[in-house]
PDB file of C-alpha atoms and ligand atoms in Angstrom:
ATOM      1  CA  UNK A   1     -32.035  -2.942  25.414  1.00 49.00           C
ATOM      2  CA  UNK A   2     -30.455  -4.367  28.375  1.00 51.00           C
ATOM      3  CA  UNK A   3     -34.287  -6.300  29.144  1.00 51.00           C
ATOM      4  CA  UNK A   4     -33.803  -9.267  26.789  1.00 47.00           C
ATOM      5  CA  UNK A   5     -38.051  -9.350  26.947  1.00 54.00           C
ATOM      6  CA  UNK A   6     -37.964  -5.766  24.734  1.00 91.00           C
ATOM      7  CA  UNK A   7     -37.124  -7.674  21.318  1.00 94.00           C
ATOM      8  CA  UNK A   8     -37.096 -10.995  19.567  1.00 95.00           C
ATOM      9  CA  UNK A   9     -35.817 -12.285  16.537  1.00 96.00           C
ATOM     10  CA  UNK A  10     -38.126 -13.357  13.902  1.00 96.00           C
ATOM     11  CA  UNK A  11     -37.917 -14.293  10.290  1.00 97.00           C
ATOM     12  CA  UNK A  12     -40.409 -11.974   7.698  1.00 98.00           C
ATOM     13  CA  UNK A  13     -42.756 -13.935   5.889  1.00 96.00           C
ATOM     14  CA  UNK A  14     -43.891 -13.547   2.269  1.00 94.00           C
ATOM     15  CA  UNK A  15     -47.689 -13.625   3.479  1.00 96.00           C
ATOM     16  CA  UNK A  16     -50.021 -10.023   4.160  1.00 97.00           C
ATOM     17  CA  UNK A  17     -48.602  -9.894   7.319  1.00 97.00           C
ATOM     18  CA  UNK A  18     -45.198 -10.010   6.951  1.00 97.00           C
ATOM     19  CA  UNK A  19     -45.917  -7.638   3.122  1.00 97.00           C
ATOM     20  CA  UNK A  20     -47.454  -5.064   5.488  1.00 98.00           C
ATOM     21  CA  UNK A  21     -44.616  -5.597   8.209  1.00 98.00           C
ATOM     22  CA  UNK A  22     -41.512  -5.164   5.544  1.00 98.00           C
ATOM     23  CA  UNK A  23     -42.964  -1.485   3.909  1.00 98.00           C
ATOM     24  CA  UNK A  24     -44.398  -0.416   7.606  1.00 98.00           C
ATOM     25  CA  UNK A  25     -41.010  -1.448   9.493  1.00 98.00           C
ATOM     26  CA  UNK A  26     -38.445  -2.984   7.252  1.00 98.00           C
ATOM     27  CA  UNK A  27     -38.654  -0.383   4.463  1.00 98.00           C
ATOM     28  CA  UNK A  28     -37.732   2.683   7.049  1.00 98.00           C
ATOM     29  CA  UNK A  29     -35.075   0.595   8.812  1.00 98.00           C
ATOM     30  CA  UNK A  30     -33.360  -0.084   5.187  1.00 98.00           C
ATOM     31  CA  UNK A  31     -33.551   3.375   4.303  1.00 98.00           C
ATOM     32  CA  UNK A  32     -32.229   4.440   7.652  1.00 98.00           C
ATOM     33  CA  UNK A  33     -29.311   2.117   7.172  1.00 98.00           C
ATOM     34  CA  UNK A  34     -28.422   3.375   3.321  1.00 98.00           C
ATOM     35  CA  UNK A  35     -28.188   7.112   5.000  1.00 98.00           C
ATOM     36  CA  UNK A  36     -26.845   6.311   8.011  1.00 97.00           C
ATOM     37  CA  UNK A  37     -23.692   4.307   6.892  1.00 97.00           C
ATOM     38  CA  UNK A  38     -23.880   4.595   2.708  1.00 96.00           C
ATOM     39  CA  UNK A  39     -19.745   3.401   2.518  1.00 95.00           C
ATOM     40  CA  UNK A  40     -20.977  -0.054   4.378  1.00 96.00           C
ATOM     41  CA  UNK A  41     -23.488  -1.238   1.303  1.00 96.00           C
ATOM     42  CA  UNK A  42     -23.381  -1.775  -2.519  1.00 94.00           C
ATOM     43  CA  UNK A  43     -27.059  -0.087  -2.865  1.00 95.00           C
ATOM     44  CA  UNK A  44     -27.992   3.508  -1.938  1.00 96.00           C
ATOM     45  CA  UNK A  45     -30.433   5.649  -0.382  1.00 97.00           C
ATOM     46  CA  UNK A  46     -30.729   7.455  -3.811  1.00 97.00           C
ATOM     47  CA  UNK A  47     -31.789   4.270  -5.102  1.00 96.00           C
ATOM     48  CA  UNK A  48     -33.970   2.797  -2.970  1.00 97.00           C
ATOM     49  CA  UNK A  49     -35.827   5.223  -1.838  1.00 97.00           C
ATOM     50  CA  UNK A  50     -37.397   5.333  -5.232  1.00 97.00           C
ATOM     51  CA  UNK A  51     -38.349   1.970  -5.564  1.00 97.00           C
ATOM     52  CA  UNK A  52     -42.059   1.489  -5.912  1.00 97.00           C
ATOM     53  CA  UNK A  53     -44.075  -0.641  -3.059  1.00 97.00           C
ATOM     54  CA  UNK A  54     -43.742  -3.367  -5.422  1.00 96.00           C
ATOM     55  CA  UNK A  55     -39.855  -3.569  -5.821  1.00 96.00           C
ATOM     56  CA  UNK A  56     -39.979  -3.646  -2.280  1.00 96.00           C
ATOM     57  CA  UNK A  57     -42.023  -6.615  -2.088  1.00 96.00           C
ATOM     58  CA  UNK A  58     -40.096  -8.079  -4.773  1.00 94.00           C
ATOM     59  CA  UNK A  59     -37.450  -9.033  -2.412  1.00 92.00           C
ATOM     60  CA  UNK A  60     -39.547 -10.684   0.297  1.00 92.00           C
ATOM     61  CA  UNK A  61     -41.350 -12.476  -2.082  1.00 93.00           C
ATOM     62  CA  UNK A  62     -38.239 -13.668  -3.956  1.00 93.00           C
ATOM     63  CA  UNK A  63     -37.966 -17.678  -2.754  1.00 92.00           C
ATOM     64  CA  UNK A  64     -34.274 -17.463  -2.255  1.00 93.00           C
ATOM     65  CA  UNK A  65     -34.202 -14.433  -0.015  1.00 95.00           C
ATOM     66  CA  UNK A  66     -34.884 -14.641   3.461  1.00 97.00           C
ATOM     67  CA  UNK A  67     -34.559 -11.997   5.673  1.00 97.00           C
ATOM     68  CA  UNK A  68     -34.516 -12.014   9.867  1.00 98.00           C
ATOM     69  CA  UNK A  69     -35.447  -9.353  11.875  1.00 98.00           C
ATOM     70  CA  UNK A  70     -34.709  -8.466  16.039  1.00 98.00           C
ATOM     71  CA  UNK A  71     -37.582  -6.442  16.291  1.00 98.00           C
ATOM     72  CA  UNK A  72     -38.693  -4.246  19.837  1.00 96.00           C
ATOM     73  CA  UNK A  73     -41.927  -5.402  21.129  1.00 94.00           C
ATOM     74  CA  UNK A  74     -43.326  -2.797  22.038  1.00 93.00           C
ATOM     75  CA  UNK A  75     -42.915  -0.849  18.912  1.00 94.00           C
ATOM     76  CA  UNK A  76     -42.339  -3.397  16.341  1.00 95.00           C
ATOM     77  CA  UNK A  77     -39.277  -1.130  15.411  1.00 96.00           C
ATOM     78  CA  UNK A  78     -36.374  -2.951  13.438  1.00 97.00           C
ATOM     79  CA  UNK A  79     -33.294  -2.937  15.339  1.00 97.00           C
ATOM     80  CA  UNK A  80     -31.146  -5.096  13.515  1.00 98.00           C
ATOM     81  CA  UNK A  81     -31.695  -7.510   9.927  1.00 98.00           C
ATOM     82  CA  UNK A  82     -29.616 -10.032   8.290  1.00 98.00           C
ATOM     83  CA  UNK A  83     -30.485 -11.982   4.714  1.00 97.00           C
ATOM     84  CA  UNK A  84     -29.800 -14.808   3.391  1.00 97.00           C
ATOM     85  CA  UNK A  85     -29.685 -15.825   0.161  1.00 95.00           C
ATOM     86  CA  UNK A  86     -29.963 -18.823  -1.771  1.00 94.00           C
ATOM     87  CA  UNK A  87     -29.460 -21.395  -3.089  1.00 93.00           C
ATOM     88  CA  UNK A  88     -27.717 -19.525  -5.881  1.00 86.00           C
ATOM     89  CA  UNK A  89     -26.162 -21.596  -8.912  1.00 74.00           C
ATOM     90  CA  UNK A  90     -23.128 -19.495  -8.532  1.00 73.00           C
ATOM     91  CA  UNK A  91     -20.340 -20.400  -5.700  1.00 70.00           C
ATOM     92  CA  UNK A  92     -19.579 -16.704  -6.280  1.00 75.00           C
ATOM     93  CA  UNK A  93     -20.849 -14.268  -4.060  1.00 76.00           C
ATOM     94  CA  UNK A  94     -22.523 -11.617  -6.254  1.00 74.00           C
ATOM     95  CA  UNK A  95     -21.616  -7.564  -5.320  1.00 72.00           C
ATOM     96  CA  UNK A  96     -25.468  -6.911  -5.546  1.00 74.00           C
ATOM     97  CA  UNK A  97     -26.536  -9.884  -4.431  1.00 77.00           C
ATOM     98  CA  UNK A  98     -30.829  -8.888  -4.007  1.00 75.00           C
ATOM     99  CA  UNK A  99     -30.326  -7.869  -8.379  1.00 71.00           C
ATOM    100  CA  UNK A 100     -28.267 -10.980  -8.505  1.00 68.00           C
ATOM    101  CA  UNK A 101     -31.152 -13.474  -6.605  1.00 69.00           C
ATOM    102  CA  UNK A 102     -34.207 -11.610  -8.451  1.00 69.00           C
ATOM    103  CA  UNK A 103     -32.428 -12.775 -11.743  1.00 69.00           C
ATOM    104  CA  UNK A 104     -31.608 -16.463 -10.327  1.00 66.00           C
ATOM    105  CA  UNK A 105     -35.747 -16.382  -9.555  1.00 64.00           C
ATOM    106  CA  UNK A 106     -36.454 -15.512 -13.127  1.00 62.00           C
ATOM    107  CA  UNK A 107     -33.896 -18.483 -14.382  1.00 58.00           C
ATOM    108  CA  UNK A 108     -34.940 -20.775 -12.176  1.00 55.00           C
ATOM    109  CA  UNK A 109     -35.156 -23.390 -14.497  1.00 51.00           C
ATOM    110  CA  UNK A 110     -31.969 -23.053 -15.324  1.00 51.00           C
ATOM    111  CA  UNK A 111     -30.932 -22.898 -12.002  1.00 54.00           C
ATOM    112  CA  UNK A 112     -32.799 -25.778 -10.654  1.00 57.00           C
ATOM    113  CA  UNK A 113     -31.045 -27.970 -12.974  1.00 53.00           C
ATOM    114  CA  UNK A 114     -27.751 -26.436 -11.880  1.00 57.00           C
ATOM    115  CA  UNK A 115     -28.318 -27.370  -8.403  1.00 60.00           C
ATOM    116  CA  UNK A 116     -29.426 -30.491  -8.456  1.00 62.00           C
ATOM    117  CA  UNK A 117     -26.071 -31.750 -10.526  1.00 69.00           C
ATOM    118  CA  UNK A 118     -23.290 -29.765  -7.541  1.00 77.00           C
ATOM    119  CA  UNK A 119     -21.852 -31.451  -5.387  1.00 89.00           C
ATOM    120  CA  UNK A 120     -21.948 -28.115  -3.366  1.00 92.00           C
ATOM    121  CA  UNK A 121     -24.930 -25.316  -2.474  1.00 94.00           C
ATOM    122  CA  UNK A 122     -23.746 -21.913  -2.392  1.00 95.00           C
ATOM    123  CA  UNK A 123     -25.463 -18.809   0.014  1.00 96.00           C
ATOM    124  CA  UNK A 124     -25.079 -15.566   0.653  1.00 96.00           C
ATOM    125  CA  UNK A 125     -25.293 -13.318   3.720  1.00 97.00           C
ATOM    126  CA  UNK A 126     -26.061  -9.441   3.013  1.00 96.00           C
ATOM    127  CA  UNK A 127     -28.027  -6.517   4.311  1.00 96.00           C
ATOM    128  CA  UNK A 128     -26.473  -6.934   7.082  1.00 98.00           C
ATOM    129  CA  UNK A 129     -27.282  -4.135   9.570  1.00 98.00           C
ATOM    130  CA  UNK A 130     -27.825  -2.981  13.395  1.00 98.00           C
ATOM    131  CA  UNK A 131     -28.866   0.420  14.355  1.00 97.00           C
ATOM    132  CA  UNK A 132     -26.281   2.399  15.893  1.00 97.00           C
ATOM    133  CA  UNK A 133     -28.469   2.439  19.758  1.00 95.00           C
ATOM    134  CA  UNK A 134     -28.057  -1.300  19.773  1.00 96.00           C
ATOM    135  CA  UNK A 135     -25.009  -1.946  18.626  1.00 97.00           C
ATOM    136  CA  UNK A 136     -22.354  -4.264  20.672  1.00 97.00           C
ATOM    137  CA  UNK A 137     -25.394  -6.187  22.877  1.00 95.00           C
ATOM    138  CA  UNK A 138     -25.150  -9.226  19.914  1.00 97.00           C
ATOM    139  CA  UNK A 139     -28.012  -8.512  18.062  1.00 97.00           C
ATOM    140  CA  UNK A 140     -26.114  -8.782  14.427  1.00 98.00           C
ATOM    141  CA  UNK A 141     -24.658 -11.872  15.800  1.00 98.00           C
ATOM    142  CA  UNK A 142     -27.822 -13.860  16.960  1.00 98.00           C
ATOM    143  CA  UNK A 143     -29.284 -13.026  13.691  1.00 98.00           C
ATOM    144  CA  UNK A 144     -26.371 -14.310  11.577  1.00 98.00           C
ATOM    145  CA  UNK A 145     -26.005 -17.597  13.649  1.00 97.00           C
ATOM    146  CA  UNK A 146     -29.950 -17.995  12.316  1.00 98.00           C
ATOM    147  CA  UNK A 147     -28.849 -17.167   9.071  1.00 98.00           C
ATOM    148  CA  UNK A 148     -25.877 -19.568   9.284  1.00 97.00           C
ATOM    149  CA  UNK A 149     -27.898 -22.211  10.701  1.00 97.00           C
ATOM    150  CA  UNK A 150     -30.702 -22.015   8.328  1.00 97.00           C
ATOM    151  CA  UNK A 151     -27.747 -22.471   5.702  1.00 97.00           C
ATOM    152  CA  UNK A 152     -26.427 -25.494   7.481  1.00 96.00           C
ATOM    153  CA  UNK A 153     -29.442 -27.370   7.296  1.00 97.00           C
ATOM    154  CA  UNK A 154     -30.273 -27.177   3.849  1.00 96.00           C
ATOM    155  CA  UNK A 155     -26.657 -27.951   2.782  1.00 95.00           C
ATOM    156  CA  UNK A 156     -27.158 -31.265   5.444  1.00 95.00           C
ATOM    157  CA  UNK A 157     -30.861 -32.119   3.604  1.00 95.00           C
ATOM    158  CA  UNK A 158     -29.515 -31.983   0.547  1.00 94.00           C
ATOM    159  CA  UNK A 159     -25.984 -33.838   1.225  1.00 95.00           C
ATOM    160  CA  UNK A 160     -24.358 -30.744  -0.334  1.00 94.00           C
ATOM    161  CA  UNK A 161     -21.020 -29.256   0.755  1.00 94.00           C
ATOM    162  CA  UNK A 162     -21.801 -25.814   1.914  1.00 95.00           C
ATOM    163  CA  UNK A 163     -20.466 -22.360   0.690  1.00 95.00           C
ATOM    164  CA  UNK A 164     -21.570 -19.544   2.559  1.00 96.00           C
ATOM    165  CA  UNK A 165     -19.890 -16.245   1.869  1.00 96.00           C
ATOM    166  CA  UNK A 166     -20.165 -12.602   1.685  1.00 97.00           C
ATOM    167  CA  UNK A 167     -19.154  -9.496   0.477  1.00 96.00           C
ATOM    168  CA  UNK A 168     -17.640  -6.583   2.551  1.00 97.00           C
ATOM    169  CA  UNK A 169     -15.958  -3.386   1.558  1.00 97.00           C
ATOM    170  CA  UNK A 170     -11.794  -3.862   3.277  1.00 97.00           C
ATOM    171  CA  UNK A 171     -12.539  -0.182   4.625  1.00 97.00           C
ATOM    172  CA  UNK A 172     -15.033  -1.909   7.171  1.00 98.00           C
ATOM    173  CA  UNK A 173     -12.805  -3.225   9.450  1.00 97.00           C
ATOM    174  CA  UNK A 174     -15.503  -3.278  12.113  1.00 98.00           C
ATOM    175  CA  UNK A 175     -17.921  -5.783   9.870  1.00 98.00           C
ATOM    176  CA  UNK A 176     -14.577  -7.293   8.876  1.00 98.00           C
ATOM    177  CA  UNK A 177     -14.331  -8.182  12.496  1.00 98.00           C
ATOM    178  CA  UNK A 178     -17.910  -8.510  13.353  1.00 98.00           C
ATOM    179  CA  UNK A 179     -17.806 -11.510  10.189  1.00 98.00           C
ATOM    180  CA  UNK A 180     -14.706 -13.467  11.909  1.00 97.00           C
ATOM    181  CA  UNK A 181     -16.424 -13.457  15.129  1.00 97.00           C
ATOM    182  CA  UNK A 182     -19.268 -15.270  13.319  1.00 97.00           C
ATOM    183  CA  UNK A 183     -16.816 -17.600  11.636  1.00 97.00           C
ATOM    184  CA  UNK A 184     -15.589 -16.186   8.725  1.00 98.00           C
ATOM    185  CA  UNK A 185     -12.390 -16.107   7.520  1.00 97.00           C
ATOM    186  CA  UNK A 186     -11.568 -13.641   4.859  1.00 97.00           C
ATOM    187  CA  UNK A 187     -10.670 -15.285   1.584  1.00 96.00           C
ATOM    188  CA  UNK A 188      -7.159 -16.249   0.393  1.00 95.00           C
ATOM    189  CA  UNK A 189      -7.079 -14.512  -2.640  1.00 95.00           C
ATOM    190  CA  UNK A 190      -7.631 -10.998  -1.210  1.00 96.00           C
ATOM    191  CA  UNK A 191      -9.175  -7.725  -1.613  1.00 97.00           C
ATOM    192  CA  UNK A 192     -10.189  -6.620  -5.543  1.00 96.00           C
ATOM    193  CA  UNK A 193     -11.205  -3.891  -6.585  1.00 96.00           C
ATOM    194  CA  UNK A 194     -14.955  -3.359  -8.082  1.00 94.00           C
ATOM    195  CA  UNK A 195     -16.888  -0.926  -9.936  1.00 95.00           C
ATOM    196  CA  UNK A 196     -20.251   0.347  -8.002  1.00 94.00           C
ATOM    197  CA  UNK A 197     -22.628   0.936 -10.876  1.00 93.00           C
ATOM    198  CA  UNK A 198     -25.127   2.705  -8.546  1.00 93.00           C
ATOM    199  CA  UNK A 199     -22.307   5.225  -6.635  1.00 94.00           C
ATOM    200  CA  UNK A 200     -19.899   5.766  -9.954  1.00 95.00           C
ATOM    201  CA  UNK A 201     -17.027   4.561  -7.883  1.00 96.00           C
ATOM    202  CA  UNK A 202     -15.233   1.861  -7.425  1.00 96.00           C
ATOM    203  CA  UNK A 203     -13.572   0.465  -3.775  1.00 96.00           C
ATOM    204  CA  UNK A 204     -11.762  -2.560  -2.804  1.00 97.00           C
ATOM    205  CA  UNK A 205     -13.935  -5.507  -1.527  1.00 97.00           C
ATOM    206  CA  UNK A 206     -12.803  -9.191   0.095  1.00 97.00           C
ATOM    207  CA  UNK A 207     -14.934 -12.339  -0.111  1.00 96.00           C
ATOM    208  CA  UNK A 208     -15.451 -13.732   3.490  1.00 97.00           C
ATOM    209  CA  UNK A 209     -16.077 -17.686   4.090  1.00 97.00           C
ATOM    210  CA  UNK A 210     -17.794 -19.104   6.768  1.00 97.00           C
ATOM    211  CA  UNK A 211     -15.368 -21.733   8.192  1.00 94.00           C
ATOM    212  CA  UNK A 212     -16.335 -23.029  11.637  1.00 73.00           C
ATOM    213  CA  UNK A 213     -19.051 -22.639  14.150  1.00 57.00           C
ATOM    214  CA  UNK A 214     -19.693 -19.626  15.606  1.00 45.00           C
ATOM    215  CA  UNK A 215     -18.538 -19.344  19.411  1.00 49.00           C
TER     216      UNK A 215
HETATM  217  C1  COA B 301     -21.281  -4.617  11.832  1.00 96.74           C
HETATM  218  C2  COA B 301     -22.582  -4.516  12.619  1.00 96.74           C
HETATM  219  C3  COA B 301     -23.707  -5.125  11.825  1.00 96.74           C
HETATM  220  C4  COA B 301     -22.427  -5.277  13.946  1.00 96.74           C
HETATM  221  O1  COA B 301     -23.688  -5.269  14.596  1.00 96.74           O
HETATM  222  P1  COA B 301     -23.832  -5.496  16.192  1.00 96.74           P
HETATM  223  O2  COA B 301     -25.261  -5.824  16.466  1.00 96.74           O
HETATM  224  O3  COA B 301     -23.283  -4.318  16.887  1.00 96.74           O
HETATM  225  O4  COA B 301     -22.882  -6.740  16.401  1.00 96.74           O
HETATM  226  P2  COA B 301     -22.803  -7.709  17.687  1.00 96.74           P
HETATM  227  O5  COA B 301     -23.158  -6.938  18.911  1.00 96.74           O
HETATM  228  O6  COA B 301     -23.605  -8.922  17.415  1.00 96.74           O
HETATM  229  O7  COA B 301     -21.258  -8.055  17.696  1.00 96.74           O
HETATM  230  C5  COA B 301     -20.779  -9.379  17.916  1.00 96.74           C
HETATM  231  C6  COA B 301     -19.267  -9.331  17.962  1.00 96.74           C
HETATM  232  O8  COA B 301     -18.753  -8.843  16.692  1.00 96.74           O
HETATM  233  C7  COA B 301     -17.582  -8.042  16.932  1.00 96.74           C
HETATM  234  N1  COA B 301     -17.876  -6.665  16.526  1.00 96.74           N
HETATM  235  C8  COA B 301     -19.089  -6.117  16.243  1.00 96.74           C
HETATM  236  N2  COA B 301     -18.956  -4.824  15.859  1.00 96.74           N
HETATM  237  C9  COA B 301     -17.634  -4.553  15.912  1.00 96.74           C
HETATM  238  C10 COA B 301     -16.861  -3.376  15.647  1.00 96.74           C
HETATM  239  N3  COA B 301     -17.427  -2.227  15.227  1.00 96.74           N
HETATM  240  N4  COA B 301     -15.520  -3.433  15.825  1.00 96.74           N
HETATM  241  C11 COA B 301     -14.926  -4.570  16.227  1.00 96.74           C
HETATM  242  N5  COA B 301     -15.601  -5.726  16.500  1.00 96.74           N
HETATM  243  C12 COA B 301     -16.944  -5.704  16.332  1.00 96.74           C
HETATM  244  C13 COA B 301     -17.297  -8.135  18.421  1.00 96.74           C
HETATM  245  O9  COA B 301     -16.468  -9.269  18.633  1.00 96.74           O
HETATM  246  C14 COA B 301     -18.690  -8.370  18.980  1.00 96.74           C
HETATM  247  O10 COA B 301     -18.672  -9.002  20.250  1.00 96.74           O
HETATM  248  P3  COA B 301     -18.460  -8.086  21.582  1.00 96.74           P
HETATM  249  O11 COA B 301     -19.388  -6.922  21.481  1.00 96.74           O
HETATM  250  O12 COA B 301     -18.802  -9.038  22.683  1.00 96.74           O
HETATM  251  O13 COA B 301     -17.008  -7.662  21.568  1.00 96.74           O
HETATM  252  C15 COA B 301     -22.926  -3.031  12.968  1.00 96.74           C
HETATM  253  O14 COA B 301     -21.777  -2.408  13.514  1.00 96.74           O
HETATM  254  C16 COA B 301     -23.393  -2.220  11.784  1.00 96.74           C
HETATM  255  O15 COA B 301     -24.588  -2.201  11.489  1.00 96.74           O
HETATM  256  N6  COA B 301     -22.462  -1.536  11.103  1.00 96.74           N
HETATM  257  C17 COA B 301     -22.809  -0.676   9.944  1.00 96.74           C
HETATM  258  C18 COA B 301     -23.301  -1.494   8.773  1.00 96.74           C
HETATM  259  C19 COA B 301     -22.315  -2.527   8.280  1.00 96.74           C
HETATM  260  O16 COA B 301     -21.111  -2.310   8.282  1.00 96.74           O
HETATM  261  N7  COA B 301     -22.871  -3.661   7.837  1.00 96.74           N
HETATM  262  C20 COA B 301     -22.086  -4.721   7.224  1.00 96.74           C
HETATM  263  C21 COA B 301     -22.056  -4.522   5.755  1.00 96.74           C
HETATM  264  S1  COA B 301     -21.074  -5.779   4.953  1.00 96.74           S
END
């Protein structure tokens, strides 16, 4: 990892190559992440690991998600992933946010409307992950300042005030931190506490705004 020629960043794309690329590479690294760290994400292995090949493609194929990868060259291997997600008619960022972007796709009527009357767009970072082996060397980082970026620009094309937010669980201090060093500051109206559907639990999550440049 130290050889910045072993990896590059790269976005997934919704065509054969990048279909065959998310179930060959992304799908294992997902899973991975669900088992490896289940208290840092809203989904679960349980879960996902019975989706069908097509739910899986669902999500790279859904025109408001995009997902970017720092993959090992030699290997292909994901190392680290960050989405983004929008723009969603909601300045709210949604718990589930994938369930919450595959329904904006089917009502996107509805939501095209909606956006082109705001004043503001909203996105959403999630899925958020690095494997533990290369952690700390700024992979998580390099992928959210694309994600951020990519954000930016549409806000700036469209003349819209941007909100881009996410969700993390208050027990993650080290995302907590990992967020603010990307330029997030955690929202002013606190933690609350929310019902997981898919664990049977609830825990306390905080909103997180992106707020400035990162460093
Ligand atoms: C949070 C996570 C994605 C960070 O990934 P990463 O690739 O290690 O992050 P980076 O190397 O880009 O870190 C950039 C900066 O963020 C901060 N940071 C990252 N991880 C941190 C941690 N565990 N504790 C404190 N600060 C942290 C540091 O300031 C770091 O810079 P530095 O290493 O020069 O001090 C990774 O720890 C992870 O996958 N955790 C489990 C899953 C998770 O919590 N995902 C978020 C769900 S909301």
């Amino acid at each position: 990892m130290s050889n910045l020629t072993e990896w590059r960043i790269e976005p997934i794309s919704s065509n054969d190559e990048g279909c065959c690329f998310y179930l060959d590479y992304y799908k294992p690294f997902r899973l991975a992440a669900l088992e490896q760290d289940p208290d840092a994400f809203g989904s679960t292995y349980d879960r996902e690991i019975n989706f069908t090949d097509d739910e899986w493609l669902s999500r790279i194929n859904n025109p408001l998600v995009k997902t970017f990868v720092a993959v090992r060259l030699h290997d292909r291997k994901v190392l680290s992933a960050t989405s983004l997600i929008g723009p969603m008619p909601n300045p709210d960022p949604a718990s589930n946010p994938f369930q919450a972007s595959s329904e904006m796709r089917d009502a996107s009527d509805h939501h095209h409307q909606n956006h082109a009357e705001a004043s503001s767009v909203s996105f959403q970072i999630t899925g958020v992950y690095t494997l533990p082996e290369a952690r700390r060397q700024g992979l998580a980082k390099m992928l959210a300042e694309i994600a951020i970026g990519e954000a930016v620009a549409y806000a700036e094309q469209y003349g819209k005030r941007l909100e881009l937010s996410l969700i993390v669980y208050t027990s993650n201090s080290g995302a907590m931190l990992f967020y603010e060093s990307c330029g997030f500051v955690a929202s002013v109206e606190g933690p609350r506490e929310s019902f997981n559907p898919h664990k049977n639990a609830s825990a306390d999550e905080i909103c997180m705004h992106y707020r400035k440049s990162p460093e």
